[in-house]
Amino acid sequence: MRPYLISLGAGLLVGVLYSLLNVRSPAPPLVALVGLLGILIGEQIIPVGKHLLAGLPLAGACREARCASHVFGMLPGRHQDIAAAKDSAATVAEKAP
């Protein structure tokens, strides 16, 4: 139930922002895509910030937080299977005690 309430609250907040910016809802495609990009980048602020506070430089913090794979998704190419295997191995290693 909690995720639904959080989602509703976020939706209300976005609706208020749309109203303040005089943007109709649903937003025009370009506005919506820019907003989604902002969401993806915004989700990375806390993980990258934690790594920065731990003393890593910005590039290292982004790499440790796996920002590129989160923001861009799995890009097509011949290394896709290798990258997926590395990500799943890293996830398993993080869960290990």
mmCIF file of N, CA and C in Angstrom:
data_model
loop_
_atom_site.group_PDB
_atom_site.id
_atom_site.type_symbol
_atom_site.label_atom_id
_atom_site.label_comp_id
_atom_site.label_asym_id
_atom_site.label_seq_id
_atom_site.Cartn_x
_atom_site.Cartn_y
_atom_site.Cartn_z
ATOM 1 N N MET A 1 0.822 -1.199 0.000
ATOM 2 C CA MET A 1 0.000 0.000 0.000
ATOM 3 C C MET A 1 0.867 1.264 0.000
ATOM 4 N N ARG A 2 2.001 1.194 0.704
ATOM 5 C CA ARG A 2 2.865 2.364 0.817
ATOM 6 C C ARG A 2 3.361 2.871 -0.544
ATOM 7 N N PRO A 3 3.816 1.973 -1.454
ATOM 8 C CA PRO A 3 4.264 2.480 -2.762
ATOM 9 C C PRO A 3 3.162 3.229 -3.523
ATOM 10 N N TYR A 4 1.919 2.795 -3.361
ATOM 11 C CA TYR A 4 0.814 3.466 -4.034
ATOM 12 C C TYR A 4 0.604 4.876 -3.477
ATOM 13 N N LEU A 5 0.715 5.014 -2.164
ATOM 14 C CA LEU A 5 0.555 6.332 -1.551
ATOM 15 C C LEU A 5 1.705 7.260 -1.934
ATOM 16 N N ILE A 6 2.918 6.708 -1.987
ATOM 17 C CA ILE A 6 4.066 7.514 -2.411
ATOM 18 C C ILE A 6 3.887 7.945 -3.857
ATOM 19 N N SER A 7 3.441 7.025 -4.694
ATOM 20 C CA SER A 7 3.213 7.345 -6.103
ATOM 21 C C SER A 7 2.133 8.419 -6.245
ATOM 22 N N LEU A 8 1.073 8.308 -5.476
ATOM 23 C CA LEU A 8 0.015 9.317 -5.508
ATOM 24 C C LEU A 8 0.559 10.673 -5.081
ATOM 25 N N GLY A 9 1.346 10.703 -4.015
ATOM 26 C CA GLY A 9 1.934 11.957 -3.547
ATOM 27 C C GLY A 9 2.856 12.577 -4.579
ATOM 28 N N ALA A 10 3.674 11.747 -5.223
ATOM 29 C CA ALA A 10 4.563 12.257 -6.272
ATOM 30 C C ALA A 10 3.743 12.794 -7.445
ATOM 31 N N GLY A 11 2.673 12.107 -7.790
ATOM 32 C CA GLY A 11 1.801 12.563 -8.869
ATOM 33 C C GLY A 11 1.144 13.891 -8.541
ATOM 34 N N LEU A 12 0.719 14.042 -7.308
ATOM 35 C CA LEU A 12 0.127 15.315 -6.889
ATOM 36 C C LEU A 12 1.143 16.445 -6.971
ATOM 37 N N LEU A 13 2.365 16.162 -6.537
ATOM 38 C CA LEU A 13 3.422 17.167 -6.591
ATOM 39 C C LEU A 13 3.708 17.581 -8.034
ATOM 40 N N VAL A 14 3.790 16.605 -8.930
ATOM 41 C CA VAL A 14 4.027 16.908 -10.337
ATOM 42 C C VAL A 14 2.855 17.699 -10.917
ATOM 43 N N GLY A 15 1.647 17.350 -10.529
ATOM 44 C CA GLY A 15 0.479 18.098 -10.997
ATOM 45 C C GLY A 15 0.524 19.554 -10.568
ATOM 46 N N VAL A 16 0.948 19.795 -9.340
ATOM 47 C CA VAL A 16 1.077 21.172 -8.853
ATOM 48 C C VAL A 16 2.166 21.903 -9.643
ATOM 49 N N LEU A 17 3.290 21.229 -9.887
ATOM 50 C CA LEU A 17 4.367 21.849 -10.671
ATOM 51 C C LEU A 17 3.904 22.164 -12.087
ATOM 52 N N TYR A 18 3.180 21.230 -12.719
ATOM 53 C CA TYR A 18 2.639 21.486 -14.054
ATOM 54 C C TYR A 18 1.740 22.710 -14.043
ATOM 55 N N SER A 19 0.930 22.830 -13.011
ATOM 56 C CA SER A 19 0.027 23.966 -12.911
ATOM 57 C C SER A 19 0.811 25.277 -12.776
ATOM 58 N N LEU A 20 1.854 25.254 -11.945
ATOM 59 C CA LEU A 20 2.667 26.457 -11.760
ATOM 60 C C LEU A 20 3.417 26.839 -13.032
ATOM 61 N N LEU A 21 3.807 25.841 -13.835
ATOM 62 C CA LEU A 21 4.546 26.090 -15.073
ATOM 63 C C LEU A 21 3.629 26.293 -16.274
ATOM 64 N N ASN A 22 2.328 26.213 -16.059
ATOM 65 C CA ASN A 22 1.330 26.336 -17.128
ATOM 66 C C ASN A 22 1.566 25.322 -18.243
ATOM 67 N N VAL A 23 1.841 24.082 -17.865
ATOM 68 C CA VAL A 23 2.005 22.974 -18.816
ATOM 69 C C VAL A 23 0.779 22.093 -18.682
ATOM 70 N N ARG A 24 0.194 21.745 -19.816
ATOM 71 C CA ARG A 24 -0.995 20.897 -19.746
ATOM 72 C C ARG A 24 -0.594 19.459 -19.412
ATOM 73 N N SER A 25 -1.522 18.725 -18.909
ATOM 74 C CA SER A 25 -1.262 17.332 -18.578
ATOM 75 C C SER A 25 -2.172 16.450 -19.409
ATOM 76 N N PRO A 26 -1.717 15.393 -20.017
ATOM 77 C CA PRO A 26 -0.329 14.940 -19.988
ATOM 78 C C PRO A 26 0.557 15.920 -20.740
ATOM 79 N N ALA A 27 1.792 15.964 -20.298
ATOM 80 C CA ALA A 27 2.752 16.912 -20.859
ATOM 81 C C ALA A 27 3.036 16.598 -22.314
ATOM 82 N N PRO A 28 3.399 17.604 -23.088
ATOM 83 C CA PRO A 28 3.836 17.351 -24.460
ATOM 84 C C PRO A 28 5.038 16.394 -24.443
ATOM 85 N N PRO A 29 5.230 15.611 -25.486
ATOM 86 C CA PRO A 29 6.265 14.576 -25.468
ATOM 87 C C PRO A 29 7.658 15.061 -25.057
ATOM 88 N N LEU A 30 8.101 16.186 -25.570
ATOM 89 C CA LEU A 30 9.444 16.654 -25.225
ATOM 90 C C LEU A 30 9.530 17.017 -23.746
ATOM 91 N N VAL A 31 8.522 17.682 -23.234
ATOM 92 C CA VAL A 31 8.509 18.042 -21.817
ATOM 93 C C VAL A 31 8.502 16.784 -20.962
ATOM 94 N N ALA A 32 7.716 15.794 -21.355
ATOM 95 C CA ALA A 32 7.649 14.550 -20.592
ATOM 96 C C ALA A 32 8.980 13.812 -20.612
ATOM 97 N N LEU A 33 9.642 13.777 -21.760
ATOM 98 C CA LEU A 33 10.929 13.090 -21.852
ATOM 99 C C LEU A 33 12.003 13.781 -21.022
ATOM 100 N N VAL A 34 12.005 15.095 -21.033
ATOM 101 C CA VAL A 34 12.962 15.833 -20.209
ATOM 102 C C VAL A 34 12.677 15.556 -18.730
ATOM 103 N N GLY A 35 11.408 15.494 -18.375
ATOM 104 C CA GLY A 35 11.041 15.169 -17.000
ATOM 105 C C GLY A 35 11.494 13.777 -16.597
ATOM 106 N N LEU A 36 11.340 12.806 -17.498
ATOM 107 C CA LEU A 36 11.807 11.446 -17.208
ATOM 108 C C LEU A 36 13.320 11.405 -17.054
ATOM 109 N N LEU A 37 14.038 12.156 -17.882
ATOM 110 C CA LEU A 37 15.486 12.231 -17.744
ATOM 111 C C LEU A 37 15.854 12.804 -16.374
ATOM 112 N N GLY A 38 15.129 13.832 -15.956
ATOM 113 C CA GLY A 38 15.357 14.403 -14.631
ATOM 114 C C GLY A 38 15.117 13.399 -13.523
ATOM 115 N N ILE A 39 14.106 12.563 -13.678
ATOM 116 C CA ILE A 39 13.829 11.531 -12.681
ATOM 117 C C ILE A 39 14.985 10.539 -12.618
ATOM 118 N N LEU A 40 15.436 10.085 -13.786
ATOM 119 C CA LEU A 40 16.536 9.116 -13.819
ATOM 120 C C LEU A 40 17.809 9.681 -13.199
ATOM 121 N N ILE A 41 18.123 10.913 -13.533
ATOM 122 C CA ILE A 41 19.326 11.531 -12.970
ATOM 123 C C ILE A 41 19.132 11.802 -11.478
ATOM 124 N N GLY A 42 17.948 12.255 -11.108
ATOM 125 C CA GLY A 42 17.669 12.532 -9.700
ATOM 126 C C GLY A 42 17.776 11.307 -8.808
ATOM 127 N N GLU A 43 17.433 10.141 -9.349
ATOM 128 C CA GLU A 43 17.550 8.904 -8.574
ATOM 129 C C GLU A 43 19.006 8.578 -8.246
ATOM 130 N N GLN A 44 19.924 9.132 -8.999
ATOM 131 C CA GLN A 44 21.338 8.831 -8.798
ATOM 132 C C GLN A 44 22.025 9.792 -7.841
ATOM 133 N N ILE A 45 21.373 10.859 -7.444
ATOM 134 C CA ILE A 45 22.010 11.870 -6.596
ATOM 135 C C ILE A 45 22.426 11.286 -5.249
ATOM 136 N N ILE A 46 21.556 10.538 -4.610
ATOM 137 C CA ILE A 46 21.877 9.991 -3.283
ATOM 138 C C ILE A 46 22.991 8.938 -3.365
ATOM 139 N N PRO A 47 22.901 7.924 -4.257
ATOM 140 C CA PRO A 47 23.995 6.949 -4.318
ATOM 141 C C PRO A 47 25.345 7.586 -4.679
ATOM 142 N N VAL A 48 25.353 8.508 -5.632
ATOM 143 C CA VAL A 48 26.615 9.159 -6.006
ATOM 144 C C VAL A 48 27.109 10.019 -4.848
ATOM 145 N N GLY A 49 26.210 10.721 -4.196
ATOM 146 C CA GLY A 49 26.588 11.541 -3.046
ATOM 147 C C GLY A 49 27.222 10.729 -1.932
ATOM 148 N N LYS A 50 26.697 9.527 -1.690
ATOM 149 C CA LYS A 50 27.287 8.658 -0.654
ATOM 150 C C LYS A 50 28.715 8.280 -1.015
ATOM 151 N N HIS A 51 28.950 7.977 -2.289
ATOM 152 C CA HIS A 51 30.300 7.621 -2.722
ATOM 153 C C HIS A 51 31.228 8.837 -2.685
ATOM 154 N N LEU A 52 30.689 10.017 -3.000
ATOM 155 C CA LEU A 52 31.499 11.229 -2.926
ATOM 156 C C LEU A 52 31.910 11.522 -1.481
ATOM 157 N N LEU A 53 30.972 11.327 -0.559
ATOM 158 C CA LEU A 53 31.285 11.540 0.855
ATOM 159 C C LEU A 53 32.296 10.527 1.373
ATOM 160 N N ALA A 54 32.337 9.358 0.728
ATOM 161 C CA ALA A 54 33.315 8.332 1.118
ATOM 162 C C ALA A 54 34.696 8.649 0.562
ATOM 163 N N GLY A 55 34.823 9.707 -0.250
ATOM 164 C CA GLY A 55 36.123 10.134 -0.723
ATOM 165 C C GLY A 55 36.439 9.797 -2.163
ATOM 166 N N LEU A 56 35.506 9.222 -2.890
ATOM 167 C CA LEU A 56 35.758 8.913 -4.298
ATOM 168 C C LEU A 56 35.607 10.172 -5.145
ATOM 169 N N PRO A 57 36.380 10.283 -6.231
ATOM 170 C CA PRO A 57 36.145 11.389 -7.166
ATOM 171 C C PRO A 57 34.833 11.175 -7.901
ATOM 172 N N LEU A 58 34.348 12.208 -8.586
ATOM 173 C CA LEU A 58 33.033 12.141 -9.240
ATOM 174 C C LEU A 58 32.939 10.984 -10.217
ATOM 175 N N ALA A 59 33.948 10.788 -11.065
ATOM 176 C CA ALA A 59 33.901 9.697 -12.042
ATOM 177 C C ALA A 59 33.839 8.347 -11.347
ATOM 178 N N GLY A 60 34.613 8.177 -10.292
ATOM 179 C CA GLY A 60 34.592 6.915 -9.539
ATOM 180 C C GLY A 60 33.270 6.703 -8.827
ATOM 181 N N ALA A 61 32.699 7.788 -8.297
ATOM 182 C CA ALA A 61 31.411 7.679 -7.612
ATOM 183 C C ALA A 61 30.317 7.270 -8.581
ATOM 184 N N CYS A 62 30.343 7.842 -9.785
ATOM 185 C CA CYS A 62 29.346 7.466 -10.799
ATOM 186 C C CYS A 62 29.521 6.018 -11.227
ATOM 187 N N ARG A 63 30.764 5.587 -11.351
ATOM 188 C CA ARG A 63 31.029 4.203 -11.742
ATOM 189 C C ARG A 63 30.563 3.231 -10.653
ATOM 190 N N GLU A 64 30.869 3.536 -9.399
ATOM 191 C CA GLU A 64 30.469 2.663 -8.290
ATOM 192 C C GLU A 64 28.949 2.594 -8.137
ATOM 193 N N ALA A 65 28.258 3.692 -8.413
ATOM 194 C CA ALA A 65 26.797 3.726 -8.303
ATOM 195 C C ALA A 65 26.120 3.155 -9.546
ATOM 196 N N ARG A 66 26.913 2.793 -10.551
ATOM 197 C CA ARG A 66 26.408 2.237 -11.817
ATOM 198 C C ARG A 66 25.381 3.173 -12.460
ATOM 199 N N CYS A 67 25.714 4.451 -12.520
ATOM 200 C CA CYS A 67 24.804 5.461 -13.077
ATOM 201 C C CYS A 67 24.503 5.219 -14.547
ATOM 202 N N ALA A 68 25.534 4.916 -15.325
ATOM 203 C CA ALA A 68 25.333 4.791 -16.772
ATOM 204 C C ALA A 68 24.350 3.682 -17.097
ATOM 205 N N SER A 69 24.490 2.535 -16.441
ATOM 206 C CA SER A 69 23.572 1.434 -16.749
ATOM 207 C C SER A 69 22.162 1.746 -16.270
ATOM 208 N N HIS A 70 22.039 2.552 -15.209
ATOM 209 C CA HIS A 70 20.706 2.899 -14.725
ATOM 210 C C HIS A 70 20.038 3.940 -15.627
ATOM 211 N N VAL A 71 20.792 4.960 -16.007
ATOM 212 C CA VAL A 71 20.216 6.049 -16.797
ATOM 213 C C VAL A 71 19.985 5.626 -18.242
ATOM 214 N N PHE A 72 20.959 4.938 -18.840
ATOM 215 C CA PHE A 72 20.858 4.587 -20.250
ATOM 216 C C PHE A 72 20.296 3.202 -20.495
ATOM 217 N N GLY A 73 20.181 2.383 -19.472
ATOM 218 C CA GLY A 73 19.719 1.018 -19.657
ATOM 219 C C GLY A 73 20.787 0.192 -20.348
ATOM 220 N N MET A 74 20.435 -0.996 -20.731
ATOM 221 C CA MET A 74 21.387 -1.858 -21.412
ATOM 222 C C MET A 74 21.425 -1.452 -22.877
ATOM 223 N N LEU A 75 22.523 -0.836 -23.278
ATOM 224 C CA LEU A 75 22.658 -0.404 -24.656
ATOM 225 C C LEU A 75 22.903 -1.608 -25.554
ATOM 226 N N PRO A 76 22.330 -1.604 -26.740
ATOM 227 C CA PRO A 76 22.516 -2.744 -27.630
ATOM 228 C C PRO A 76 23.960 -2.829 -28.113
ATOM 229 N N GLY A 77 24.393 -4.032 -28.332
ATOM 230 C CA GLY A 77 25.752 -4.222 -28.826
ATOM 231 C C GLY A 77 26.266 -5.591 -28.469
ATOM 232 N N ARG A 78 27.454 -5.875 -28.937
ATOM 233 C CA ARG A 78 28.002 -7.213 -28.722
ATOM 234 C C ARG A 78 28.402 -7.470 -27.278
ATOM 235 N N HIS A 79 28.579 -6.422 -26.478
ATOM 236 C CA HIS A 79 28.991 -6.600 -25.091
ATOM 237 C C HIS A 79 27.804 -6.661 -24.133
ATOM 238 N N GLN A 80 26.614 -6.714 -24.658
ATOM 239 C CA GLN A 80 25.416 -6.684 -23.829
ATOM 240 C C GLN A 80 25.362 -7.881 -22.880
ATOM 241 N N ASP A 81 25.627 -9.077 -23.372
ATOM 242 C CA ASP A 81 25.573 -10.265 -22.519
ATOM 243 C C ASP A 81 26.653 -10.235 -21.451
ATOM 244 N N ILE A 82 27.838 -9.742 -21.783
ATOM 245 C CA ILE A 82 28.926 -9.659 -20.823
ATOM 246 C C ILE A 82 28.582 -8.663 -19.726
ATOM 247 N N ALA A 83 28.045 -7.513 -20.105
ATOM 248 C CA ALA A 83 27.675 -6.491 -19.125
ATOM 249 C C ALA A 83 26.561 -6.996 -18.211
ATOM 250 N N ALA A 84 25.594 -7.707 -18.764
ATOM 251 C CA ALA A 84 24.503 -8.248 -17.953
ATOM 252 C C ALA A 84 25.031 -9.261 -16.952
ATOM 253 N N ALA A 85 25.974 -10.078 -17.370
ATOM 254 C CA ALA A 85 26.566 -11.064 -16.466
ATOM 255 C C ALA A 85 27.333 -10.372 -15.347
ATOM 256 N N LYS A 86 28.063 -9.304 -15.668
ATOM 257 C CA LYS A 86 28.813 -8.567 -14.647
ATOM 258 C C LYS A 86 27.867 -7.918 -13.645
ATOM 259 N N ASP A 87 26.775 -7.314 -14.141
ATOM 260 C CA ASP A 87 25.817 -6.675 -13.246
ATOM 261 C C ASP A 87 25.164 -7.682 -12.312
ATOM 262 N N SER A 88 24.790 -8.853 -12.836
ATOM 263 C CA SER A 88 24.160 -9.858 -11.983
ATOM 264 C C SER A 88 25.161 -10.416 -10.983
ATOM 265 N N ALA A 89 26.431 -10.569 -11.381
ATOM 266 C CA ALA A 89 27.458 -11.048 -10.455
ATOM 267 C C ALA A 89 27.710 -10.023 -9.367
ATOM 268 N N ALA A 90 27.701 -8.740 -9.717
ATOM 269 C CA ALA A 90 27.897 -7.679 -8.726
ATOM 270 C C ALA A 90 26.739 -7.636 -7.738
ATOM 271 N N THR A 91 25.532 -7.845 -8.232
ATOM 272 C CA THR A 91 24.351 -7.848 -7.365
ATOM 273 C C THR A 91 24.408 -9.010 -6.376
ATOM 274 N N VAL A 92 24.811 -10.177 -6.855
ATOM 275 C CA VAL A 92 24.941 -11.347 -5.987
ATOM 276 C C VAL A 92 26.024 -11.097 -4.950
ATOM 277 N N ALA A 93 27.144 -10.483 -5.360
ATOM 278 C CA ALA A 93 28.229 -10.208 -4.426
ATOM 279 C C ALA A 93 27.815 -9.214 -3.352
ATOM 280 N N GLU A 94 26.979 -8.229 -3.710
ATOM 281 C CA GLU A 94 26.512 -7.253 -2.723
ATOM 282 C C GLU A 94 25.597 -7.891 -1.686
ATOM 283 N N LYS A 95 24.831 -8.881 -2.090
ATOM 284 C CA LYS A 95 23.888 -9.533 -1.179
ATOM 285 C C LYS A 95 24.568 -10.554 -0.278
ATOM 286 N N ALA A 96 25.769 -10.989 -0.651
ATOM 287 C CA ALA A 96 26.490 -11.987 0.144
ATOM 288 C C ALA A 96 26.954 -11.344 1.444
ATOM 289 N N PRO A 97 26.915 -12.107 2.556
ATOM 290 C CA PRO A 97 27.335 -11.543 3.853
ATOM 291 C C PRO A 97 28.804 -11.309 3.942
#
